[in-house]
mmCIF file of C-alpha atoms in Angstrom:
data_model
loop_
_atom_site.group_PDB
_atom_site.id
_atom_site.type_symbol
_atom_site.label_atom_id
_atom_site.label_comp_id
_atom_site.label_asym_id
_atom_site.label_seq_id
_atom_site.Cartn_x
_atom_site.Cartn_y
_atom_site.Cartn_z
ATOM 1 C CA MET M 1 -117.978 -2.856 -34.156
ATOM 2 C CA GLU M 2 -121.721 -1.536 -35.507
ATOM 3 C CA GLY M 3 -122.004 -5.652 -37.647
ATOM 4 C CA GLU M 4 -120.912 -7.285 -34.247
ATOM 5 C CA ASN M 5 -123.679 -5.560 -31.815
ATOM 6 C CA HIS M 6 -125.947 -5.863 -34.569
ATOM 7 C CA VAL M 7 -129.473 -8.185 -33.511
ATOM 8 C CA PRO M 8 -131.744 -9.973 -36.546
ATOM 9 C CA ASP M 9 -134.981 -8.236 -36.199
ATOM 10 C CA ASP M 10 -136.607 -12.053 -36.405
ATOM 11 C CA LEU M 11 -135.330 -13.291 -32.974
ATOM 12 C CA THR M 12 -137.137 -13.874 -29.865
ATOM 13 C CA PRO M 13 -136.474 -11.593 -26.453
ATOM 14 C CA GLU M 14 -134.172 -15.080 -25.027
ATOM 15 C CA GLU M 15 -132.515 -15.044 -27.701
ATOM 16 C CA LYS M 16 -131.060 -11.451 -27.946
ATOM 17 C CA GLN M 17 -130.372 -11.395 -23.765
ATOM 18 C CA GLU M 18 -128.519 -15.480 -24.893
ATOM 19 C CA LEU M 19 -127.155 -13.370 -27.740
ATOM 20 C CA GLU M 20 -125.595 -10.733 -25.413
ATOM 21 C CA ASN M 21 -124.544 -12.998 -23.246
ATOM 22 C CA ILE M 22 -122.333 -14.636 -25.499
ATOM 23 C CA ARG M 23 -121.035 -11.529 -26.709
ATOM 24 C CA ARG M 24 -120.135 -10.148 -23.496
ATOM 25 C CA ARG M 25 -118.316 -13.325 -22.169
ATOM 26 C CA LYS M 26 -116.261 -12.917 -25.632
ATOM 27 C CA GLN M 27 -115.227 -9.773 -24.676
ATOM 28 C CA GLU M 28 -114.141 -10.920 -21.305
ATOM 29 C CA LEU M 29 -112.229 -13.725 -22.337
ATOM 30 C CA GLN M 30 -110.712 -11.195 -25.272
ATOM 31 C CA GLU M 31 -109.482 -9.700 -22.318
ATOM 32 C CA ASP M 32 -108.319 -12.358 -20.447
ATOM 33 C CA ILE M 33 -106.077 -13.361 -23.852
ATOM 34 C CA GLN M 34 -104.904 -10.020 -23.654
ATOM 35 C CA ARG M 35 -104.087 -9.288 -20.095
ATOM 36 C CA LEU M 36 -102.253 -12.945 -20.387
ATOM 37 C CA LYS M 37 -100.322 -11.714 -23.265
ATOM 38 C CA ASP M 38 -99.328 -8.765 -21.520
ATOM 39 C CA GLU M 39 -98.087 -11.089 -18.911
ATOM 40 C CA ILE M 40 -95.701 -13.601 -20.421
ATOM 41 C CA ALA M 41 -94.436 -10.590 -22.538
ATOM 42 C CA GLU M 42 -93.439 -9.193 -19.119
ATOM 43 C CA VAL M 43 -91.616 -12.549 -17.673
ATOM 44 C CA THR M 44 -90.521 -13.002 -21.456
ATOM 45 C CA SER M 45 -88.424 -9.565 -20.896
ATOM 46 C CA GLU M 46 -87.915 -10.216 -17.099
ATOM 47 C CA ILE M 47 -85.856 -13.766 -17.743
ATOM 48 C CA GLU M 48 -84.283 -12.171 -20.685
ATOM 49 C CA ASN M 49 -82.599 -9.507 -18.415
ATOM 50 C CA LEU M 50 -81.682 -11.990 -15.604
ATOM 51 C CA GLY M 51 -79.901 -13.678 -18.428
ATOM 52 C CA SER M 52 -78.094 -10.448 -19.552
ATOM 53 C CA THR M 53 -77.368 -9.672 -16.106
ATOM 54 C CA GLU M 54 -75.942 -13.050 -14.993
ATOM 55 C CA GLU M 55 -73.763 -13.290 -18.090
ATOM 56 C CA ARG M 56 -72.822 -10.020 -17.301
ATOM 57 C CA LYS M 57 -71.720 -11.311 -13.416
ATOM 58 C CA ASN M 58 -70.432 -13.990 -15.071
ATOM 59 C CA MET M 59 -67.494 -12.553 -17.984
ATOM 60 C CA GLN M 60 -66.617 -10.173 -14.763
ATOM 61 C CA ARG M 61 -66.441 -12.682 -12.069
ATOM 62 C CA ASN M 62 -64.252 -14.696 -15.460
ATOM 63 C CA LYS M 63 -62.276 -11.673 -16.254
ATOM 64 C CA GLN M 64 -61.738 -10.749 -12.031
ATOM 65 C CA VAL M 65 -60.438 -14.526 -11.132
ATOM 66 C CA ALA M 66 -57.656 -14.098 -14.767
ATOM 67 C CA MET M 67 -56.736 -10.843 -12.621
ATOM 68 C CA GLY M 68 -56.111 -13.470 -9.887
ATOM 69 C CA ARG M 69 -54.210 -16.174 -11.347
ATOM 70 C CA LYS M 70 -52.086 -13.477 -12.761
ATOM 71 C CA LYS M 71 -50.769 -11.474 -9.754
ATOM 72 C CA PHE M 72 -50.225 -14.729 -8.282
ATOM 73 C CA ASN M 73 -47.787 -16.295 -10.552
ATOM 74 C CA MET M 74 -46.042 -12.757 -10.237
ATOM 75 C CA ASP M 75 -46.356 -13.156 -6.872
ATOM 76 C CA PRO M 76 -48.568 -15.760 -5.086
ATOM 77 C CA LYS M 77 -49.808 -14.373 -2.023
ATOM 78 C CA LYS M 78 -50.719 -11.037 -3.336
ATOM 79 C CA GLY M 79 -52.995 -13.112 -5.542
ATOM 80 C CA ILE M 80 -54.568 -15.519 -3.178
ATOM 81 C CA GLN M 81 -54.927 -12.239 -1.624
ATOM 82 C CA PHE M 82 -57.074 -10.159 -4.546
ATOM 83 C CA LEU M 83 -58.944 -13.208 -4.679
ATOM 84 C CA ILE M 84 -60.567 -13.568 -1.199
ATOM 85 C CA ASP M 85 -60.247 -9.988 -1.497
ATOM 86 C CA ASN M 86 -62.868 -10.075 -4.238
ATOM 87 C CA ASP M 87 -65.286 -13.146 -2.978
ATOM 88 C CA LEU M 88 -63.356 -14.998 -5.495
ATOM 89 C CA LEU M 89 -62.110 -17.607 -3.101
ATOM 90 C CA LYS M 90 -62.317 -18.579 0.495
ATOM 91 C CA ASN M 91 -60.137 -18.107 2.876
ATOM 92 C CA THR M 92 -59.748 -21.732 4.166
ATOM 93 C CA SER M 93 -56.795 -24.062 3.008
ATOM 94 C CA ASP M 94 -58.811 -26.119 1.953
ATOM 95 C CA ASN M 95 -60.002 -23.958 -0.273
ATOM 96 C CA ILE M 96 -57.649 -22.205 -1.696
ATOM 97 C CA ALA M 97 -55.949 -26.282 -1.555
ATOM 98 C CA GLN M 98 -58.644 -27.189 -4.216
ATOM 99 C CA PHE M 99 -57.701 -23.527 -6.638
ATOM 100 C CA LEU M 100 -53.441 -24.807 -6.419
ATOM 101 C CA TYR M 101 -54.439 -28.123 -7.032
ATOM 102 C CA LYS M 102 -56.736 -27.848 -10.596
ATOM 103 C CA GLY M 103 -53.709 -25.103 -11.482
ATOM 104 C CA GLU M 104 -55.957 -23.372 -14.170
ATOM 105 C CA GLY M 105 -54.053 -20.625 -16.186
ATOM 106 C CA LEU M 106 -50.712 -20.972 -12.214
ATOM 107 C CA ASN M 107 -47.865 -20.572 -12.431
ATOM 108 C CA LYS M 108 -46.597 -24.219 -11.659
ATOM 109 C CA THR M 109 -43.228 -22.550 -9.622
ATOM 110 C CA ALA M 110 -45.436 -19.949 -8.112
ATOM 111 C CA ILE M 111 -47.562 -23.565 -6.802
ATOM 112 C CA GLY M 112 -44.489 -24.659 -5.689
ATOM 113 C CA ASP M 113 -43.226 -20.851 -4.462
ATOM 114 C CA TYR M 114 -46.559 -20.230 -2.490
ATOM 115 C CA LEU M 115 -46.341 -24.547 -0.385
ATOM 116 C CA GLY M 116 -42.951 -23.934 0.975
ATOM 117 C CA GLU M 117 -43.576 -20.988 2.777
ATOM 118 C CA ARG M 118 -43.065 -21.785 6.633
ATOM 119 C CA ASP M 119 -46.143 -20.160 7.797
ATOM 120 C CA ASP M 120 -48.941 -21.460 10.028
ATOM 121 C CA PHE M 121 -51.663 -20.669 7.594
ATOM 122 C CA ASN M 122 -48.901 -22.155 4.079
ATOM 123 C CA ILE M 123 -48.235 -25.731 6.384
ATOM 124 C CA GLN M 124 -51.672 -25.614 6.723
ATOM 125 C CA VAL M 125 -52.896 -25.583 2.334
ATOM 126 C CA LEU M 126 -49.658 -27.092 1.901
ATOM 127 C CA HIS M 127 -51.071 -30.546 4.155
ATOM 128 C CA ALA M 128 -54.462 -29.951 2.314
ATOM 129 C CA PHE M 129 -53.196 -29.932 -1.309
ATOM 130 C CA VAL M 130 -51.050 -32.802 -0.723
ATOM 131 C CA GLU M 131 -54.643 -34.521 0.684
ATOM 132 C CA LEU M 132 -55.818 -34.122 -2.234
ATOM 133 C CA HIS M 133 -53.447 -37.191 -4.171
ATOM 134 C CA GLU M 134 -54.220 -40.484 -4.213
ATOM 135 C CA PHE M 135 -51.322 -42.353 -4.055
ATOM 136 C CA THR M 136 -53.114 -45.810 -2.786
ATOM 137 C CA ASP M 137 -51.549 -49.417 -4.367
ATOM 138 C CA LEU M 138 -48.642 -46.801 -6.381
ATOM 139 C CA ASN M 139 -45.329 -47.442 -5.150
ATOM 140 C CA LEU M 140 -42.649 -44.821 -4.101
ATOM 141 C CA VAL M 141 -41.471 -43.328 -6.952
ATOM 142 C CA GLN M 142 -45.142 -43.517 -9.044
ATOM 143 C CA ALA M 143 -46.373 -41.479 -6.635
ATOM 144 C CA LEU M 144 -43.320 -38.826 -6.360
ATOM 145 C CA ARG M 145 -44.679 -38.595 -10.261
ATOM 146 C CA GLN M 146 -47.541 -37.683 -9.426
ATOM 147 C CA PHE M 147 -47.088 -35.231 -6.554
ATOM 148 C CA LEU M 148 -43.665 -33.637 -7.666
ATOM 149 C CA TRP M 149 -45.631 -33.023 -11.099
ATOM 150 C CA SER M 150 -48.223 -30.889 -9.458
ATOM 151 C CA PHE M 151 -45.912 -27.865 -8.780
ATOM 152 C CA ARG M 152 -41.873 -27.038 -9.810
ATOM 153 C CA LEU M 153 -39.796 -28.129 -6.261
ATOM 154 C CA PRO M 154 -38.561 -24.890 -5.120
ATOM 155 C CA GLY M 155 -34.887 -24.255 -4.442
ATOM 156 C CA GLU M 156 -34.534 -23.575 -0.561
ATOM 157 C CA ALA M 157 -34.036 -26.886 1.279
ATOM 158 C CA GLN M 158 -36.280 -25.791 4.262
ATOM 159 C CA LYS M 159 -38.971 -25.737 1.221
ATOM 160 C CA ILE M 160 -38.372 -28.695 0.022
ATOM 161 C CA ASP M 161 -38.045 -29.893 3.459
ATOM 162 C CA ARG M 162 -41.582 -29.313 4.491
ATOM 163 C CA MET M 163 -43.159 -30.575 0.971
ATOM 164 C CA MET M 164 -41.511 -34.044 1.283
ATOM 165 C CA GLU M 165 -42.258 -34.839 4.838
ATOM 166 C CA ALA M 166 -46.112 -33.247 4.214
ATOM 167 C CA PHE M 167 -45.437 -36.137 0.975
ATOM 168 C CA ALA M 168 -44.227 -39.404 3.699
ATOM 169 C CA GLN M 169 -47.399 -39.037 5.831
ATOM 170 C CA ARG M 170 -49.874 -39.166 3.358
ATOM 171 C CA TYR M 171 -47.971 -42.228 1.448
ATOM 172 C CA CYS M 172 -48.190 -43.618 4.764
ATOM 173 C CA GLN M 173 -51.305 -42.843 4.794
ATOM 174 C CA CYS M 174 -52.780 -43.408 1.716
ATOM 175 C CA ASN M 175 -50.310 -47.188 1.987
ATOM 176 C CA PRO M 176 -50.569 -48.499 5.378
ATOM 177 C CA GLY M 177 -48.020 -50.987 6.284
ATOM 178 C CA VAL M 178 -45.169 -50.481 3.130
ATOM 179 C CA PHE M 179 -42.734 -49.447 5.717
ATOM 180 C CA GLN M 180 -42.145 -48.994 9.522
ATOM 181 C CA SER M 181 -42.566 -44.881 10.112
ATOM 182 C CA THR M 182 -43.293 -41.863 7.704
ATOM 183 C CA ASP M 183 -39.031 -40.899 8.486
ATOM 184 C CA THR M 184 -38.028 -43.659 6.848
ATOM 185 C CA CYS M 185 -40.552 -42.971 3.849
ATOM 186 C CA TYR M 186 -39.512 -39.809 3.795
ATOM 187 C CA ILE M 187 -36.071 -40.071 3.890
ATOM 188 C CA LEU M 188 -36.543 -42.580 1.068
ATOM 189 C CA SER M 189 -38.157 -40.408 -0.954
ATOM 190 C CA PHE M 190 -34.494 -37.691 -0.857
ATOM 191 C CA ALA M 191 -32.736 -40.551 -1.900
ATOM 192 C CA ILE M 192 -34.987 -41.573 -4.956
ATOM 193 C CA ILE M 193 -34.540 -37.777 -5.649
ATOM 194 C CA MET M 194 -31.388 -37.319 -5.679
ATOM 195 C CA LEU M 195 -31.020 -40.490 -7.217
ATOM 196 C CA ASN M 196 -32.788 -38.570 -10.130
ATOM 197 C CA THR M 197 -30.665 -35.774 -10.547
ATOM 198 C CA SER M 198 -27.180 -38.378 -10.598
ATOM 199 C CA LEU M 199 -28.135 -40.594 -13.325
ATOM 200 C CA HIS M 200 -30.122 -37.588 -15.604
ATOM 201 C CA ASN M 201 -26.821 -35.187 -14.621
ATOM 202 C CA PRO M 202 -24.999 -34.172 -17.955
ATOM 203 C CA ASN M 203 -22.551 -32.559 -15.072
ATOM 204 C CA VAL M 204 -22.415 -35.767 -12.395
ATOM 205 C CA LYS M 205 -20.112 -38.698 -14.515
ATOM 206 C CA ASP M 206 -20.013 -41.476 -11.130
ATOM 207 C CA LYS M 207 -23.123 -42.618 -11.981
ATOM 208 C CA PRO M 208 -24.514 -44.510 -8.816
ATOM 209 C CA THR M 209 -25.103 -47.964 -9.169
ATOM 210 C CA VAL M 210 -27.643 -50.568 -8.283
ATOM 211 C CA GLU M 211 -26.445 -52.051 -5.384
ATOM 212 C CA ARG M 212 -24.766 -49.047 -4.420
ATOM 213 C CA PHE M 213 -28.223 -46.968 -3.696
ATOM 214 C CA ILE M 214 -28.896 -50.303 -2.327
ATOM 215 C CA SER M 215 -26.056 -49.534 0.040
ATOM 216 C CA MET M 216 -27.036 -45.719 0.456
ATOM 217 C CA ASN M 217 -30.521 -47.683 2.270
ATOM 218 C CA ARG M 218 -29.417 -50.020 4.706
ATOM 219 C CA GLY M 219 -30.794 -49.351 7.684
ATOM 220 C CA ILE M 220 -33.543 -46.660 7.305
ATOM 221 C CA ASN M 221 -36.782 -48.992 7.738
ATOM 222 C CA ASP M 222 -36.398 -48.086 12.131
ATOM 223 C CA GLY M 223 -32.956 -49.476 11.862
ATOM 224 C CA GLY M 224 -33.576 -52.817 9.615
ATOM 225 C CA ASP M 225 -33.423 -52.950 5.868
ATOM 226 C CA LEU M 226 -35.409 -52.124 3.388
ATOM 227 C CA PRO M 227 -36.433 -55.393 0.458
ATOM 228 C CA GLU M 228 -33.745 -55.552 -2.038
ATOM 229 C CA ASP M 229 -36.005 -56.257 -4.673
ATOM 230 C CA LEU M 230 -38.255 -52.784 -2.988
ATOM 231 C CA LEU M 231 -35.373 -50.546 -3.667
ATOM 232 C CA ARG M 232 -33.589 -52.175 -6.926
ATOM 233 C CA ASN M 233 -37.628 -52.071 -8.710
ATOM 234 C CA LEU M 234 -37.251 -48.205 -7.638
ATOM 235 C CA TYR M 235 -33.919 -47.547 -8.784
ATOM 236 C CA ASP M 236 -34.357 -49.054 -12.478
ATOM 237 C CA SER M 237 -37.974 -47.116 -12.415
ATOM 238 C CA ILE M 238 -35.740 -43.546 -11.833
ATOM 239 C CA LYS M 239 -33.072 -45.285 -14.624
ATOM 240 C CA ASN M 240 -35.536 -45.918 -16.849
ATOM 241 C CA GLU M 241 -37.576 -43.026 -17.391
ATOM 242 C CA PRO M 242 -36.531 -39.105 -15.030
ATOM 243 C CA PHE M 243 -38.619 -37.334 -13.298
ATOM 244 C CA LYS M 244 -40.150 -34.814 -15.504
ATOM 245 C CA ILE M 245 -40.764 -31.418 -14.796
ATOM 246 C CA PRO M 246 -43.491 -29.202 -15.481
ATOM 247 C CA GLU M 247 -43.582 -26.295 -18.079
ATOM 248 C CA ASP M 248 -45.434 -23.389 -16.317
ATOM 249 C CA ASP M 249 -48.299 -22.941 -17.753
ATOM 250 C CA GLY M 250 -49.118 -21.585 -21.241
ATOM 251 C CA ASN M 251 -51.230 -18.516 -19.117
ATOM 252 C CA ASP M 252 -47.787 -17.290 -17.144
ATOM 253 C CA LEU M 253 -46.568 -13.774 -17.789
ATOM 254 C CA THR M 254 -44.248 -15.181 -20.999
ATOM 255 C CA HIS M 255 -47.627 -15.673 -22.783
ATOM 256 C CA THR M 256 -49.617 -12.348 -21.593
ATOM 257 C CA PHE M 257 -46.849 -9.985 -22.801
ATOM 258 C CA PHE M 258 -46.083 -12.106 -25.865
ATOM 259 C CA ASN M 259 -48.612 -10.724 -28.636
ATOM 260 C CA PRO M 260 -49.621 -6.812 -26.340
ATOM 261 C CA ASP M 261 -51.775 -4.728 -27.381
ATOM 262 C CA ARG M 262 -49.432 -2.025 -27.151
ATOM 263 C CA GLU M 263 -46.354 -1.373 -25.799
ATOM 264 C CA GLY M 264 -44.413 1.613 -25.255
ATOM 265 C CA TRP M 265 -42.818 4.035 -23.136
ATOM 266 C CA LEU M 266 -44.032 6.148 -20.740
ATOM 267 C CA LEU M 267 -43.446 8.366 -18.130
ATOM 268 C CA LYS M 268 -44.813 7.378 -14.328
ATOM 269 C CA LEU M 269 -45.311 9.440 -11.081
ATOM 270 C CA GLY M 270 -43.864 7.863 -8.233
ATOM 271 C CA GLY M 271 -45.916 6.715 -5.857
ATOM 272 C CA GLY M 272 -43.587 7.459 -2.155
ATOM 273 C CA ARG M 273 -43.144 10.490 -0.510
ATOM 274 C CA VAL M 274 -41.598 12.411 -3.300
ATOM 275 C CA LYS M 275 -43.096 12.194 -5.933
ATOM 276 C CA THR M 276 -40.611 12.281 -9.454
ATOM 277 C CA TRP M 277 -41.173 11.334 -12.985
ATOM 278 C CA LYS M 278 -39.640 7.422 -14.040
ATOM 279 C CA ARG M 279 -39.714 6.722 -17.100
ATOM 280 C CA ARG M 280 -41.113 3.300 -17.558
ATOM 281 C CA TRP M 281 -41.539 0.361 -20.416
ATOM 282 C CA PHE M 282 -46.048 0.058 -20.291
ATOM 283 C CA ILE M 283 -47.465 -3.318 -21.900
ATOM 284 C CA LEU M 284 -50.928 -2.684 -22.541
ATOM 285 C CA THR M 285 -52.398 -6.570 -22.832
ATOM 286 C CA ASP M 286 -56.323 -7.876 -21.421
ATOM 287 C CA ASN M 287 -57.260 -4.444 -20.269
ATOM 288 C CA CYS M 288 -54.194 -4.194 -17.628
ATOM 289 C CA LEU M 289 -51.022 -2.618 -18.149
ATOM 290 C CA TYR M 290 -48.202 -3.603 -17.367
ATOM 291 C CA TYR M 291 -45.110 -1.532 -15.944
ATOM 292 C CA PHE M 292 -41.309 -2.710 -16.403
ATOM 293 C CA GLU M 293 -38.640 -0.655 -15.776
ATOM 294 C CA TYR M 294 -36.039 -2.105 -18.735
ATOM 295 C CA THR M 295 -37.234 -3.657 -21.828
ATOM 296 C CA THR M 296 -35.529 -6.761 -20.506
ATOM 297 C CA ASP M 297 -37.265 -7.347 -17.595
ATOM 298 C CA LYS M 298 -39.101 -10.320 -17.361
ATOM 299 C CA GLU M 299 -41.361 -9.748 -14.491
ATOM 300 C CA PRO M 300 -43.607 -6.118 -14.332
ATOM 301 C CA ARG M 301 -42.427 -3.579 -11.624
ATOM 302 C CA GLY M 302 -46.667 -3.206 -11.577
ATOM 303 C CA ILE M 303 -49.774 -3.766 -12.846
ATOM 304 C CA ILE M 304 -52.279 -1.293 -13.706
ATOM 305 C CA PRO M 305 -55.926 -2.839 -14.430
ATOM 306 C CA LEU M 306 -58.485 -0.231 -16.352
ATOM 307 C CA GLU M 307 -61.221 -2.755 -16.240
ATOM 308 C CA ASN M 308 -64.575 -0.293 -15.441
ATOM 309 C CA LEU M 309 -62.171 2.858 -15.584
ATOM 310 C CA ASN M 310 -63.367 5.006 -18.142
ATOM 311 C CA ILE M 311 -61.947 8.585 -20.145
ATOM 312 C CA ARG M 312 -64.078 11.768 -20.466
ATOM 313 C CA GLU M 313 -63.076 15.256 -21.425
ATOM 314 C CA VAL M 314 -62.069 17.831 -18.562
ATOM 315 C CA GLU M 315 -61.633 22.153 -18.520
ATOM 316 C CA ASP M 316 -58.690 22.488 -17.900
ATOM 317 C CA LYS M 317 -55.770 24.220 -19.628
ATOM 318 C CA LYS M 318 -53.173 21.099 -18.740
ATOM 319 C CA PRO M 319 -53.782 17.711 -20.736
ATOM 320 C CA VAL M 320 -55.223 15.771 -19.557
ATOM 321 C CA SER M 321 -53.186 12.949 -19.685
ATOM 322 C CA ARG M 322 -50.309 15.222 -18.041
ATOM 323 C CA ALA M 323 -48.447 14.561 -21.137
ATOM 324 C CA ALA M 324 -44.033 15.214 -21.375
ATOM 325 C CA PRO M 325 -44.003 15.764 -24.749
ATOM 326 C CA SER M 326 -40.416 15.447 -25.713
ATOM 327 C CA SER M 327 -40.302 17.581 -29.163
ATOM 328 C CA GLY M 328 -42.539 19.663 -30.847
ATOM 329 C CA ALA M 329 -44.100 16.855 -32.947
ATOM 330 C CA GLN M 330 -45.198 15.352 -29.729
ATOM 331 C CA ARG M 331 -47.035 18.815 -27.736
ATOM 332 C CA ASP M 332 -50.915 17.396 -28.817
ATOM 333 C CA TYR M 333 -52.832 17.390 -25.923
ATOM 334 C CA ILE M 334 -55.327 14.705 -26.076
ATOM 335 C CA LYS M 335 -57.814 16.940 -24.418
ATOM 336 C CA HIS M 336 -57.915 18.201 -27.841
ATOM 337 C CA GLN M 337 -59.298 14.671 -28.787
ATOM 338 C CA ARG M 338 -63.673 14.491 -29.118
ATOM 339 C CA ILE M 339 -63.125 11.333 -26.809
ATOM 340 C CA CYS M 340 -66.713 9.875 -25.436
ATOM 341 C CA CYS M 341 -67.674 9.825 -22.351
ATOM 342 C CA SER M 342 -68.547 6.518 -22.239
ATOM 343 C CA SER M 343 -65.136 5.511 -23.492
ATOM 344 C CA SER M 344 -63.152 3.133 -21.403
ATOM 345 C CA LEU M 345 -59.301 3.457 -20.568
ATOM 346 C CA ALA M 346 -58.071 0.259 -22.561
ATOM 347 C CA ASP M 347 -59.956 1.289 -25.736
ATOM 348 C CA PHE M 348 -58.812 5.322 -25.204
ATOM 349 C CA VAL M 349 -54.708 3.844 -24.975
ATOM 350 C CA LEU M 350 -55.366 1.569 -27.620
ATOM 351 C CA HIS M 351 -57.086 4.125 -30.658
ATOM 352 C CA TYR M 352 -55.108 6.931 -28.959
ATOM 353 C CA SER M 353 -51.580 5.583 -29.441
ATOM 354 C CA PRO M 354 -49.629 7.837 -30.295
ATOM 355 C CA PHE M 355 -50.537 10.547 -27.788
ATOM 356 C CA CYS M 356 -49.522 7.429 -24.547
ATOM 357 C CA LEU M 357 -47.789 4.866 -26.338
ATOM 358 C CA GLY M 358 -44.207 4.917 -28.380
ATOM 359 C CA ARG M 359 -44.770 8.629 -28.875
ATOM 360 C CA THR M 360 -45.325 10.660 -26.016
ATOM 361 C CA ALA M 361 -43.848 10.425 -22.421
ATOM 362 C CA SER M 362 -47.635 9.885 -20.694
ATOM 363 C CA SER M 363 -48.594 9.320 -17.107
ATOM 364 C CA PHE M 364 -52.107 7.550 -16.136
ATOM 365 C CA THR M 365 -54.090 8.436 -12.811
ATOM 366 C CA SER M 366 -55.269 4.889 -11.626
ATOM 367 C CA GLN M 367 -54.969 2.159 -9.250
ATOM 368 C CA THR M 368 -51.353 0.155 -9.400
ATOM 369 C CA THR M 369 -50.453 -2.435 -7.504
ATOM 370 C CA LYS M 370 -46.955 -2.595 -6.867
ATOM 371 C CA ILE M 371 -45.458 -5.625 -6.849
ATOM 372 C CA ARG M 372 -41.709 -4.724 -5.548
#
C-alpha cells in the first residue's frame, strides 16, 4: 500500500492533486466492483435455492400424483378425491375428464367404472369425457373403435346404456345428417357391439350373416331403413377386424406389486371399536405399505403411505414397533437399534427388515387408507 500511496517529489502541486484524485477514483471503482460481485453471488445463490425448491416441489407433486393414480386404480372415487384434496386436480367435470382422457398410469377398467356411475357429477364427467373425442368424418365403427379404446366397457347394462347414449349424442353432433336421430345411432351402436361378440366369440356357433344383420336393423332410422351399403360396410369392418379390448396400463396394481422392496406377514391393530390384532400380508413398494388379508389377494385392503414419516428412538420399556415375536430368536427390540432421527419409515422397514418383515410380526402407527 505504501508503494501505491507514494508521491514522487518532482510532481507539481497540481499533478499531486490529480494523482490523488485518480487513486481515490480507483478505490471507489474497486469497491463498486466488489459490491457488484457480492450482489451477483447473492442473486446466484437465490436462483439456485429457488431452482432446488421448485425441483423438490415438483418431485413431491409427482409422488402425490403417482399415489393418486394408484388410489384411483383401486377405488376411482377415492383416488379422484385424493387428487382434489391435494390440489392436484380441480373439482370440475372438465378437469377430471381431461385426467381420465389422458389416462396416464390409469387402469382402463377403473376409468370405465367411474364413467359409468349414475351420480349426477359422474354423468357430467362422462359427457365432458365424450366431448374430448373427435368423431368428425368417421364412420360409426371407426368412432366406436376410438371410443371403446379409451376405457374398458363395464359389465353392468345400466352403465353401458349411459355410456352409449353419451357416445351417440357426440357422434351425431360431429356428423350431422348421417342419422335421423341420436336414437338411431344409439340402437345401431348396440347392434354393432352385439355383432362383434357374435362374430368373434368362439362360444357363439350360429354366426350372423350380413343379410341377417341388415334385416335386424330395418326400420331403426325413425321408422325408415338405413342404406344397405352403409350396413354392409359396417358388417364387413367388424368381420374383418374385431374391436380391440384395451389392456390395462402397465402401471396398474399388478405391476406395482410384481417386484416389491420387501414383503411378509405383520400383525396390524384393527381400527374398529374393538381393537384386535390381525395378521396381514404386507408389501413395501414405492414408499408405501400395502396390506392384504391373503397372499393371493389381487387388491389390498388398505394402504399406509410412508411419505414424510420419520423414525425416532423413544424412551419406553416397550418395543418401538410393539412387536409380537413368536419365538425366542425373534424377541429383539427395535428400540435397541441405533436409528437416526432423520430416517424415513420406508428406509427403516427396508433396512431393518429382520424385525419388520418376514420374521417378526409388527404394527405401525400411521395414516391408513381403508379400501374395504
